[in-house]
Coordinates of C-alpha atoms in Angstrom, one line a residue:
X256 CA 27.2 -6.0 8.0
X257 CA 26.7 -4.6 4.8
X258 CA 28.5 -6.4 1.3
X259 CA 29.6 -4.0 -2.0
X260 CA 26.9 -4.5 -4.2
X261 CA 28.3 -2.2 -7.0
X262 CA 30.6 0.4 -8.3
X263 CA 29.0 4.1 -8.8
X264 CA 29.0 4.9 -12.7
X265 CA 27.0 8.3 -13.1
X266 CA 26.4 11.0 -10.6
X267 CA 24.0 14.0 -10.9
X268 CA 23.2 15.8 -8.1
X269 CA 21.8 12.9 -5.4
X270 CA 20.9 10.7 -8.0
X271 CA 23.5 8.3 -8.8
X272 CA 23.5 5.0 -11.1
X273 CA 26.2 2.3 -9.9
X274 CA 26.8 -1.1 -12.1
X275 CA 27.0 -4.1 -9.8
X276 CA 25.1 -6.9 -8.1
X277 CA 20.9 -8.5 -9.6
X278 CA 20.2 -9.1 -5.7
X279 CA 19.5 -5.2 -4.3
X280 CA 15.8 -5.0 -4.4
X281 CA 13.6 -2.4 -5.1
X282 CA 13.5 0.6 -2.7
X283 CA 16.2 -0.6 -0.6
X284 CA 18.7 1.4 2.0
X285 CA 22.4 1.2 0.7
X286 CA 25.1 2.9 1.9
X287 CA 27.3 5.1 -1.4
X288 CA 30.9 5.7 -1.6
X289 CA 33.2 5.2 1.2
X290 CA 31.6 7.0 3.7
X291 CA 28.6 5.6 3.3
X292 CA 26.1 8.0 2.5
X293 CA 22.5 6.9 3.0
X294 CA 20.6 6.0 0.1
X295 CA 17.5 4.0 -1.3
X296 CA 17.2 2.5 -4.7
X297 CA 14.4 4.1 -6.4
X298 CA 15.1 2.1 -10.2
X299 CA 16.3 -1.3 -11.5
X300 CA 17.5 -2.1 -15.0
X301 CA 19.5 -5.0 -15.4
X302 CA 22.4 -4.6 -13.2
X303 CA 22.6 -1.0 -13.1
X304 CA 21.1 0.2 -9.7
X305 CA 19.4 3.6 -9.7
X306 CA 19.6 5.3 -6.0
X307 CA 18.6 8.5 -4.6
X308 CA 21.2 9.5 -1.9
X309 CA 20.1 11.3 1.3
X310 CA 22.8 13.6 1.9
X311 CA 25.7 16.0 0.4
X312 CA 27.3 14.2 -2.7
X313 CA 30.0 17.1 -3.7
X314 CA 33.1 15.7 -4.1
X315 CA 32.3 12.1 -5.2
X316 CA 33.9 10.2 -8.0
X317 CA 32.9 7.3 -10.2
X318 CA 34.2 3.8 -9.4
X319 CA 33.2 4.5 -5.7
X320 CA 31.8 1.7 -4.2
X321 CA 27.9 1.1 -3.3
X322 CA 27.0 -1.6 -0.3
X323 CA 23.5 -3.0 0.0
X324 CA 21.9 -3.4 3.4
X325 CA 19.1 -5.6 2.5
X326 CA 16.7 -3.6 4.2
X327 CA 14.5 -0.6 3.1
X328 CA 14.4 2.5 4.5
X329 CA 12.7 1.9 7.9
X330 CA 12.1 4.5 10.9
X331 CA 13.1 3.2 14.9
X332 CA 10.2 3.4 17.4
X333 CA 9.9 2.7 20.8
X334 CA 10.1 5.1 24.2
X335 CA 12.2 8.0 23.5
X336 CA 10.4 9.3 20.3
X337 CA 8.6 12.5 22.2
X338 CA 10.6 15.2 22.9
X339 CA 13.0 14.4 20.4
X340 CA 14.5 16.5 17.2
X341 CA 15.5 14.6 13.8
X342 CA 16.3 15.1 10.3
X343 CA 14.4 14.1 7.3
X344 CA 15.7 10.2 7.7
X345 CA 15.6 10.0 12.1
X346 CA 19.4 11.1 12.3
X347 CA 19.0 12.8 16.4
X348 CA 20.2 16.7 15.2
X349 CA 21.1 17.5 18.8
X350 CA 23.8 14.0 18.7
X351 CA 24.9 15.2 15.8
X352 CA 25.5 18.6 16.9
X353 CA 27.3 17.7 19.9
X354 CA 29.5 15.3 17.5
X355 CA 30.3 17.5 14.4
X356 CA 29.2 21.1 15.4
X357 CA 26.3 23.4 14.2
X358 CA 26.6 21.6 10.3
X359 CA 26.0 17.7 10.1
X360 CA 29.0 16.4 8.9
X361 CA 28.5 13.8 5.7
X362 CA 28.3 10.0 6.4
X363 CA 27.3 10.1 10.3
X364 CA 25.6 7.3 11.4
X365 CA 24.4 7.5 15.0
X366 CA 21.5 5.6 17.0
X367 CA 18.2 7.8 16.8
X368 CA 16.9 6.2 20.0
X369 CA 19.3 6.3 22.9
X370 CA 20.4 2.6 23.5
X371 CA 21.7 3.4 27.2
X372 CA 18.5 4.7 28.8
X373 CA 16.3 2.5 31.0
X374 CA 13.2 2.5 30.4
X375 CA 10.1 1.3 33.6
X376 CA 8.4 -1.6 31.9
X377 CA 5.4 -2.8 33.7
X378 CA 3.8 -5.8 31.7
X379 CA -0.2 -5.8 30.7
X380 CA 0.4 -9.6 29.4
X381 CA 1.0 -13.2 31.3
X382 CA 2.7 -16.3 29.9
X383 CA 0.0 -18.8 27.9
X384 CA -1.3 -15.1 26.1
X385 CA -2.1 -15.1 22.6
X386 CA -1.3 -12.4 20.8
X387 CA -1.6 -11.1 17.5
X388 CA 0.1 -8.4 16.2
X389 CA -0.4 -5.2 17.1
X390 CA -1.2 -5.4 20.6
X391 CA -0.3 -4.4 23.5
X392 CA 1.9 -6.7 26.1
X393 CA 2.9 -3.7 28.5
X394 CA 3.5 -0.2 29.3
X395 CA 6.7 2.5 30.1
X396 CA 6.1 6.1 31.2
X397 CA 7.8 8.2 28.4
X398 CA 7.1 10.9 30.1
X399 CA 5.7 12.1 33.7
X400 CA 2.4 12.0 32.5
X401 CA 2.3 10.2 28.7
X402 CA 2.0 6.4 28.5
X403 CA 3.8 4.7 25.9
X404 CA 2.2 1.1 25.0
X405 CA 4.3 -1.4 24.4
X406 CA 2.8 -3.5 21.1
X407 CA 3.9 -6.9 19.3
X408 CA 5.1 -5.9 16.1
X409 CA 2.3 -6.0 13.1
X410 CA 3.8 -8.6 11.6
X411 CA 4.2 -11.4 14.0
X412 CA 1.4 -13.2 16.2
X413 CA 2.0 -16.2 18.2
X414 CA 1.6 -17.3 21.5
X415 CA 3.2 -15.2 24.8
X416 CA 6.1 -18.1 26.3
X417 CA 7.7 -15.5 28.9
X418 CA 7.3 -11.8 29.7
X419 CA 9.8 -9.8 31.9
X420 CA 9.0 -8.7 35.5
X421 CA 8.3 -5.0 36.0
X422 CA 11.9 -3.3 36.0
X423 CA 13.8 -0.9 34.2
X424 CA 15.2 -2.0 31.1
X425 CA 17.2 -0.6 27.6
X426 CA 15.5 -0.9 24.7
X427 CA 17.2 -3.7 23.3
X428 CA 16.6 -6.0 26.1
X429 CA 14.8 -8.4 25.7
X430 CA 11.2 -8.6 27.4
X431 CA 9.5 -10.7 26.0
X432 CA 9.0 -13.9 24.4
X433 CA 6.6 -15.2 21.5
X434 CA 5.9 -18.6 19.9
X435 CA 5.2 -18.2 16.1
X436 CA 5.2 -21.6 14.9
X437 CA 7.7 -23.8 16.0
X438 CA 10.0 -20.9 16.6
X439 CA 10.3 -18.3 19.5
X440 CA 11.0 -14.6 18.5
X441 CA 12.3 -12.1 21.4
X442 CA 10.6 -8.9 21.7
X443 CA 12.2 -6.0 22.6
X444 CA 11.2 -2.3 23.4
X445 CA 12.5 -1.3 20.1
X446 CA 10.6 -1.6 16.3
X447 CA 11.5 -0.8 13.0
X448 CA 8.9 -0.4 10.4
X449 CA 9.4 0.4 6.7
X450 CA 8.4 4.2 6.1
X451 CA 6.1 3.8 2.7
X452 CA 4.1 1.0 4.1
X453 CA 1.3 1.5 6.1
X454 CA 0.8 0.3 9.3
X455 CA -2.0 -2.0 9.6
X456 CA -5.2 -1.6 11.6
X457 CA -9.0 -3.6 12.0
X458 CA -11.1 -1.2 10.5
X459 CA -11.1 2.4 9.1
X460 CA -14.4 4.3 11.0
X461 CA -16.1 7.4 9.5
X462 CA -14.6 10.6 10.7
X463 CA -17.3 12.1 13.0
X464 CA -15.0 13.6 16.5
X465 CA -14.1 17.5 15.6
X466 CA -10.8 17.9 16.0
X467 CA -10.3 20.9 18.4
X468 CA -8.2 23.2 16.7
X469 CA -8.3 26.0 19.6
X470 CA -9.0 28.3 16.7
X471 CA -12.2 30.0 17.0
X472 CA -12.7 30.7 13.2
X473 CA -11.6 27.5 12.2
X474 CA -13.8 25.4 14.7
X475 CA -16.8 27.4 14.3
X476 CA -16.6 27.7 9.9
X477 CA -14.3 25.3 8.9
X478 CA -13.7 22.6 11.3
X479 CA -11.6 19.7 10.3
X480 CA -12.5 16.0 11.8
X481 CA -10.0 13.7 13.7
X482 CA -8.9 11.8 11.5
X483 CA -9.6 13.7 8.7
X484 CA -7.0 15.9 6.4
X485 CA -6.6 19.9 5.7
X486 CA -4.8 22.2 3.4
X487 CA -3.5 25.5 3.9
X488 CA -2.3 27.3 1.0
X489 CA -1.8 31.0 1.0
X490 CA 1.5 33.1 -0.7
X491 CA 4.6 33.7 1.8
X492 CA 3.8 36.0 4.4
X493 CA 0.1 35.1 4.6
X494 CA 0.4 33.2 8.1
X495 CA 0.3 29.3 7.1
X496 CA 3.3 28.8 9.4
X497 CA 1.6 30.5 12.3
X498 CA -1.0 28.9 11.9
X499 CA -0.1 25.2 12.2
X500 CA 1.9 26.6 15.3
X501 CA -1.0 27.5 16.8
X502 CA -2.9 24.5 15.9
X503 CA 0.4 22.5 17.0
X504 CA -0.1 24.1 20.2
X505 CA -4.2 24.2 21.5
X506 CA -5.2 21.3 19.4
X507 CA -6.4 18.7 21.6
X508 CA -4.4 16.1 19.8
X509 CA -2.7 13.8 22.6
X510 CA 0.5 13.7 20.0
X511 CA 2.0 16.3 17.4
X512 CA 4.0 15.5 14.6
X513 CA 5.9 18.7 13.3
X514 CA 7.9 18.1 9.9
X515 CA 9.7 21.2 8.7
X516 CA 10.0 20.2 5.1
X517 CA 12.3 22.1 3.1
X518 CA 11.6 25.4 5.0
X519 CA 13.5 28.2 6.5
X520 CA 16.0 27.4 9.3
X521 CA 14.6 30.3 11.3
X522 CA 10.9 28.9 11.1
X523 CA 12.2 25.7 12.3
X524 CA 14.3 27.6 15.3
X525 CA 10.9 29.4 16.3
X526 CA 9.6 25.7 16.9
X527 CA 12.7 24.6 18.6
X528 CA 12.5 28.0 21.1
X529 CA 9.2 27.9 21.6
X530 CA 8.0 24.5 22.3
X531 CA 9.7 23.9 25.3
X532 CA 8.6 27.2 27.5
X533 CA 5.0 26.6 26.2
X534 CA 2.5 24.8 28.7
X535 CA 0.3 22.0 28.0
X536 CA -3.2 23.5 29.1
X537 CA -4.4 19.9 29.7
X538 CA -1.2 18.6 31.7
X539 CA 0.5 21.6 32.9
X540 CA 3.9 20.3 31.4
X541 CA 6.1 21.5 28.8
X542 CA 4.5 21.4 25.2
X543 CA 7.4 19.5 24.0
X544 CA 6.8 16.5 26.3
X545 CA 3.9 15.5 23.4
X546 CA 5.6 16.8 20.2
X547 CA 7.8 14.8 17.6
X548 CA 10.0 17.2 15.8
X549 CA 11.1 16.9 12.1
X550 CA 13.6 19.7 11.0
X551 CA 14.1 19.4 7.3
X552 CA 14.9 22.6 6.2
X553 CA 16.1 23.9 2.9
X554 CA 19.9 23.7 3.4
X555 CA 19.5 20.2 3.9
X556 CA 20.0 17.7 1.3
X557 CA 16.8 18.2 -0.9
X558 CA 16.6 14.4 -1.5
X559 CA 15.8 13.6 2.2
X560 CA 12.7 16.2 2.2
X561 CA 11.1 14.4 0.3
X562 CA 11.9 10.9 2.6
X563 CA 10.6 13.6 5.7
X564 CA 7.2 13.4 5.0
X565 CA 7.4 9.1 5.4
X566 CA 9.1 9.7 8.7
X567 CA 6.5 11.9 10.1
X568 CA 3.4 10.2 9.0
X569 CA 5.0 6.7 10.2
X570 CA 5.7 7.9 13.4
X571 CA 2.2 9.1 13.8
X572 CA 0.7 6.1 12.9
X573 CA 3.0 4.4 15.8
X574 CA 1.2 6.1 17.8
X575 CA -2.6 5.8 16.3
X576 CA -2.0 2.3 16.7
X577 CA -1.8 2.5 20.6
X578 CA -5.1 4.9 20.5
X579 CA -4.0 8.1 20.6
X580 CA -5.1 11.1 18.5
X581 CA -2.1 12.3 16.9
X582 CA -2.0 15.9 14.8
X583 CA 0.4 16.2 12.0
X584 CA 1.4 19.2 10.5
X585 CA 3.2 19.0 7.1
X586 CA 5.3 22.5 6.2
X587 CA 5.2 22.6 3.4
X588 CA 3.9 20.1 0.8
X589 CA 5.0 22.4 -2.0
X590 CA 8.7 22.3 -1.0
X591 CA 8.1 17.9 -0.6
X592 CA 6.6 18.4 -4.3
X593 CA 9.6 20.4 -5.4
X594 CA 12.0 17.5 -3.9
X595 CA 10.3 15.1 -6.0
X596 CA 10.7 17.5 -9.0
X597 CA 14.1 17.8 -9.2
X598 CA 14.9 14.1 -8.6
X599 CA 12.5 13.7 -11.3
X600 CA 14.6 15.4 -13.7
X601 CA 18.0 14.5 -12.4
X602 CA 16.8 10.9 -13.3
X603 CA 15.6 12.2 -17.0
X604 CA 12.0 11.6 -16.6
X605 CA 8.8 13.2 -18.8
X606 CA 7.9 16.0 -17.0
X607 CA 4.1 17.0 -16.2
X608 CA 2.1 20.2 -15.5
X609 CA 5.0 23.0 -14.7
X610 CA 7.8 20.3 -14.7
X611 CA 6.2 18.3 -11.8
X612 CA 6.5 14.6 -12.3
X613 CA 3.8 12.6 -13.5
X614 CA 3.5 10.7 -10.7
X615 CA 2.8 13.8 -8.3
X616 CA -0.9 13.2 -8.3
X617 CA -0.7 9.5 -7.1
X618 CA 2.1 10.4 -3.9
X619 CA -0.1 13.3 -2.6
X620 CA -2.7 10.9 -2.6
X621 CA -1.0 8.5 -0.8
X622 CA 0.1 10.4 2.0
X623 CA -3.1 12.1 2.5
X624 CA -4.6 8.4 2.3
X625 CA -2.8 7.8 5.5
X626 CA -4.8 10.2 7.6
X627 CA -7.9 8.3 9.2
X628 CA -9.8 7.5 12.0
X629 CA -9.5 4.0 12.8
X630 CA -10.2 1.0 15.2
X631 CA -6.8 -0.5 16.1
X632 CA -6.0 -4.2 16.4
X633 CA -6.6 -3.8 20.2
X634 CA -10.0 -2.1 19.9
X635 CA -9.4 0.9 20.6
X636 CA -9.9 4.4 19.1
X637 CA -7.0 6.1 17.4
X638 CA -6.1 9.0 14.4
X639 CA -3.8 10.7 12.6
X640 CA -5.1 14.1 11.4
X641 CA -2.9 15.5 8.9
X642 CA -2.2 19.6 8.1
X643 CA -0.5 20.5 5.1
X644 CA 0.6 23.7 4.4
X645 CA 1.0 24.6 0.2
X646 CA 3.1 27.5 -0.9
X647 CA 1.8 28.3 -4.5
X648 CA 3.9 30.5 -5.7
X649 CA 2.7 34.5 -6.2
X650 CA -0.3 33.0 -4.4
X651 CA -1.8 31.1 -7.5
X652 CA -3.9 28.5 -6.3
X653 CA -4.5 27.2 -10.5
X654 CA -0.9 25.4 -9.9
X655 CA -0.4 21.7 -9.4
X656 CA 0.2 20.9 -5.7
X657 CA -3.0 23.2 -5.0
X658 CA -5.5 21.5 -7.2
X659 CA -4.3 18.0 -6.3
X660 CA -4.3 18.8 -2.8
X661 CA -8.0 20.0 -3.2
X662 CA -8.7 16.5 -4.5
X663 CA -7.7 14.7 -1.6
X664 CA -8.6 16.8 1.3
X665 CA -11.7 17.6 2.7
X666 CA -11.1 21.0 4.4
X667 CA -9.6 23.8 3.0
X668 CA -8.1 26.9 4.9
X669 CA -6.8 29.2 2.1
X670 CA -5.3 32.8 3.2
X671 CA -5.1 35.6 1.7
X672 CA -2.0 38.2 1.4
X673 CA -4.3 41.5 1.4
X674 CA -5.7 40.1 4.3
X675 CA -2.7 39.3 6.2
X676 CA -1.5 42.9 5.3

């Protein structure tokens, strides 16, 4: 259970600054005010905690209280992931709907992978096995025709002491057993893994496979490697949306990773009505059944947009890590980059080129750092291939989040308005 680490003594927008406890760490979830907003502390001086909070903070007052969780913000992941719609920090939006209506209400904490659902395990590992992070002990059927691999978390490696018969079990049972030292962990269905760390993996390999868009003009000109990273800027109107749609929907990506970040609700609703009457041309199933959707749109708190992008790219690299090709598709980095902004100057910092924050430079980096084609711990083959859209606006690609993005990536799709008239 979380303990009161603080008192909140300065509120601006979803920054706020509480006076308390020396033992909150850096980047670590608390819970704000007494109906516990989620939040991550993002600065430390002294004892005065600095947190960005992840939802709606109207109506709070100083002297409410802060509680520390000890734990940074981390993403579930296990079976249950595809076909499944959450906000910017893995709330479920359908849960939520059914609890408090069409608007999420503040303060809802709900489970985003169902806990009653029983899941077929059949195991891939026997009792005397070592195993090192990373690999895989079993497999469950998420879908009719998608296997979901069952791996020992990165982090531990040890020696297999019992494994469960094939049966149907919830994700918190237990299923397994492991010796790491002299003590023995259970493993479960379920994992948690911190959203800015990257998940580890035995070797990075040069990105050679085309990724098959299903786009003549962009697999014939401009093709993009698995595994590799693109950018589509363009000025509203000019199609970026419709294109990653299209790419979200003929790619021949085994997973998709759609994060709405900080657009329109209606853009996001196109998604939501599509997806699910469109056929996988490799399966013959609903689209849906392989797609991972992220609905942060611009009504939402603009703090968590900008936690969106960790989500999606963490979940994707679940994935990788069992050898799948997984397809991101980022829309739009601009409106991640404007997140960051206005934190920035909430919290008072030095603002850069057209009020960006310094640091913009180093975070696009980093997330377009986490595409790659890799060898995972078990061998195989896996990538994330990222697609970010950029919204300069009046279609001026001299701005910031262009020319950084153009740094980083190695294929560029820019469209034109005139064109798309």
């Amino acid at each position: 259970m979380s303990e009161q680490v603080g008192v909140v003594t300065w509120i601006n927008g979803p920054v706020v600054r509480a006076r308390g406890s020396r033992h909150v760490g850096m980047l670590e979830l608390v819970e704000v005010g007494e109906e516990r907003l989620v939040g991550e502390v993002i600065g430390l001086d002294g004892d005065i905690i600095t947190a960005q909070v992840y939802e709606e903070t109207s109506g709070m007052r100083t002297g409410a209280p802060i509680f520390g969780t000890g734990l940074p913000l981390s993403v579930e992941l296990g079976p249950g992931l595809l076909k499944s719609i959450f906000d910017g920090v893995q709330r479920p939006l359908p849960l939520i709907e059914m609890q408090s209506g069409s608007f999420i209400s503040r303060g809802v904490h709900l489970d985003p992978l169902d806990r009653k659902v029983r899941w077929r395990f059949t195991p891939r590992a026997k009792e005397g096995d070592s195993l090192i992070g990373g690999q895989i002990y079993g497999i469950v059927m998420e879908t009719e025709t998608f296997e979901h691999r069952i791996m020992v978390p990165p982090d531990l490696s040890g020696t297999l002491t019992w494994v469960a018969a094939e049966g149907e079990y919830t994700l918190e049972e237990p299923i397994a057993r492991l010796r790491v030292g002299k003590e023995e962990k259970e493993l479960t269905m379920l994992q948690r893994w911190p959203v800015r760390r990257y998940r580890p993996y035995k070797s990075r390999l040069a990105s050679t496979t085309p990724l098959i868009t299903g786009q003549r003009v962009l697999d014939t000109f401009f093709p993009v490697a698995k595994g590799g990273a693109a950018g589509i800027p363009g000025p509203f109107g000019s199609g970026k949306t419709v294109t990653q749609h299209s790419i979200a929907k003929w790619a021949d990506a085994e997973v998709i990773v759609y994060i709405g970040c900080g657009e329109r609700g209606n853009e996001m609703t196109e998604v939501l009505q599509e997806f699910p009457h469109l056929v996988d041309p490799r399966s013959g199933r609903p689209l849906m059944e392989r797609t991972v959707l992220i609905a942060n749109t611009s009504n939402m708190p603009v703090a968590a947009r900008e936690a969106s992008i960790y989500t999606g790219i963490t979940i994707a690299e679940y994935y990788r890590d069992m050898g799948y090709h997984v397809a991101l598709m980022a829309d739009s980095t601009s409106r991640w980059a404007e997140a960051l902004r206005e934190v920035s100057g909430r919290l008072e910092e030095m603002p850069a080129e057209e009020g960006y924050p310094a640091y913009l430079a180093g975070r696009l980096a980093e997330f377009y750092e986490r595409a790659g084609y890799v060898e995972t711990v078990n061998g195989d083959f896996g990538s994330v291939t990222i697609v970010g859209a950029v919204s300069p606006p009046g279609g001026d690609f001299s701005e910031p989040v262009t020319q950084h993005t153009k740094r980083f990536i190695r294929c560029f799709w820019a469209l034109d308005k005139s064109l798309a008239s």
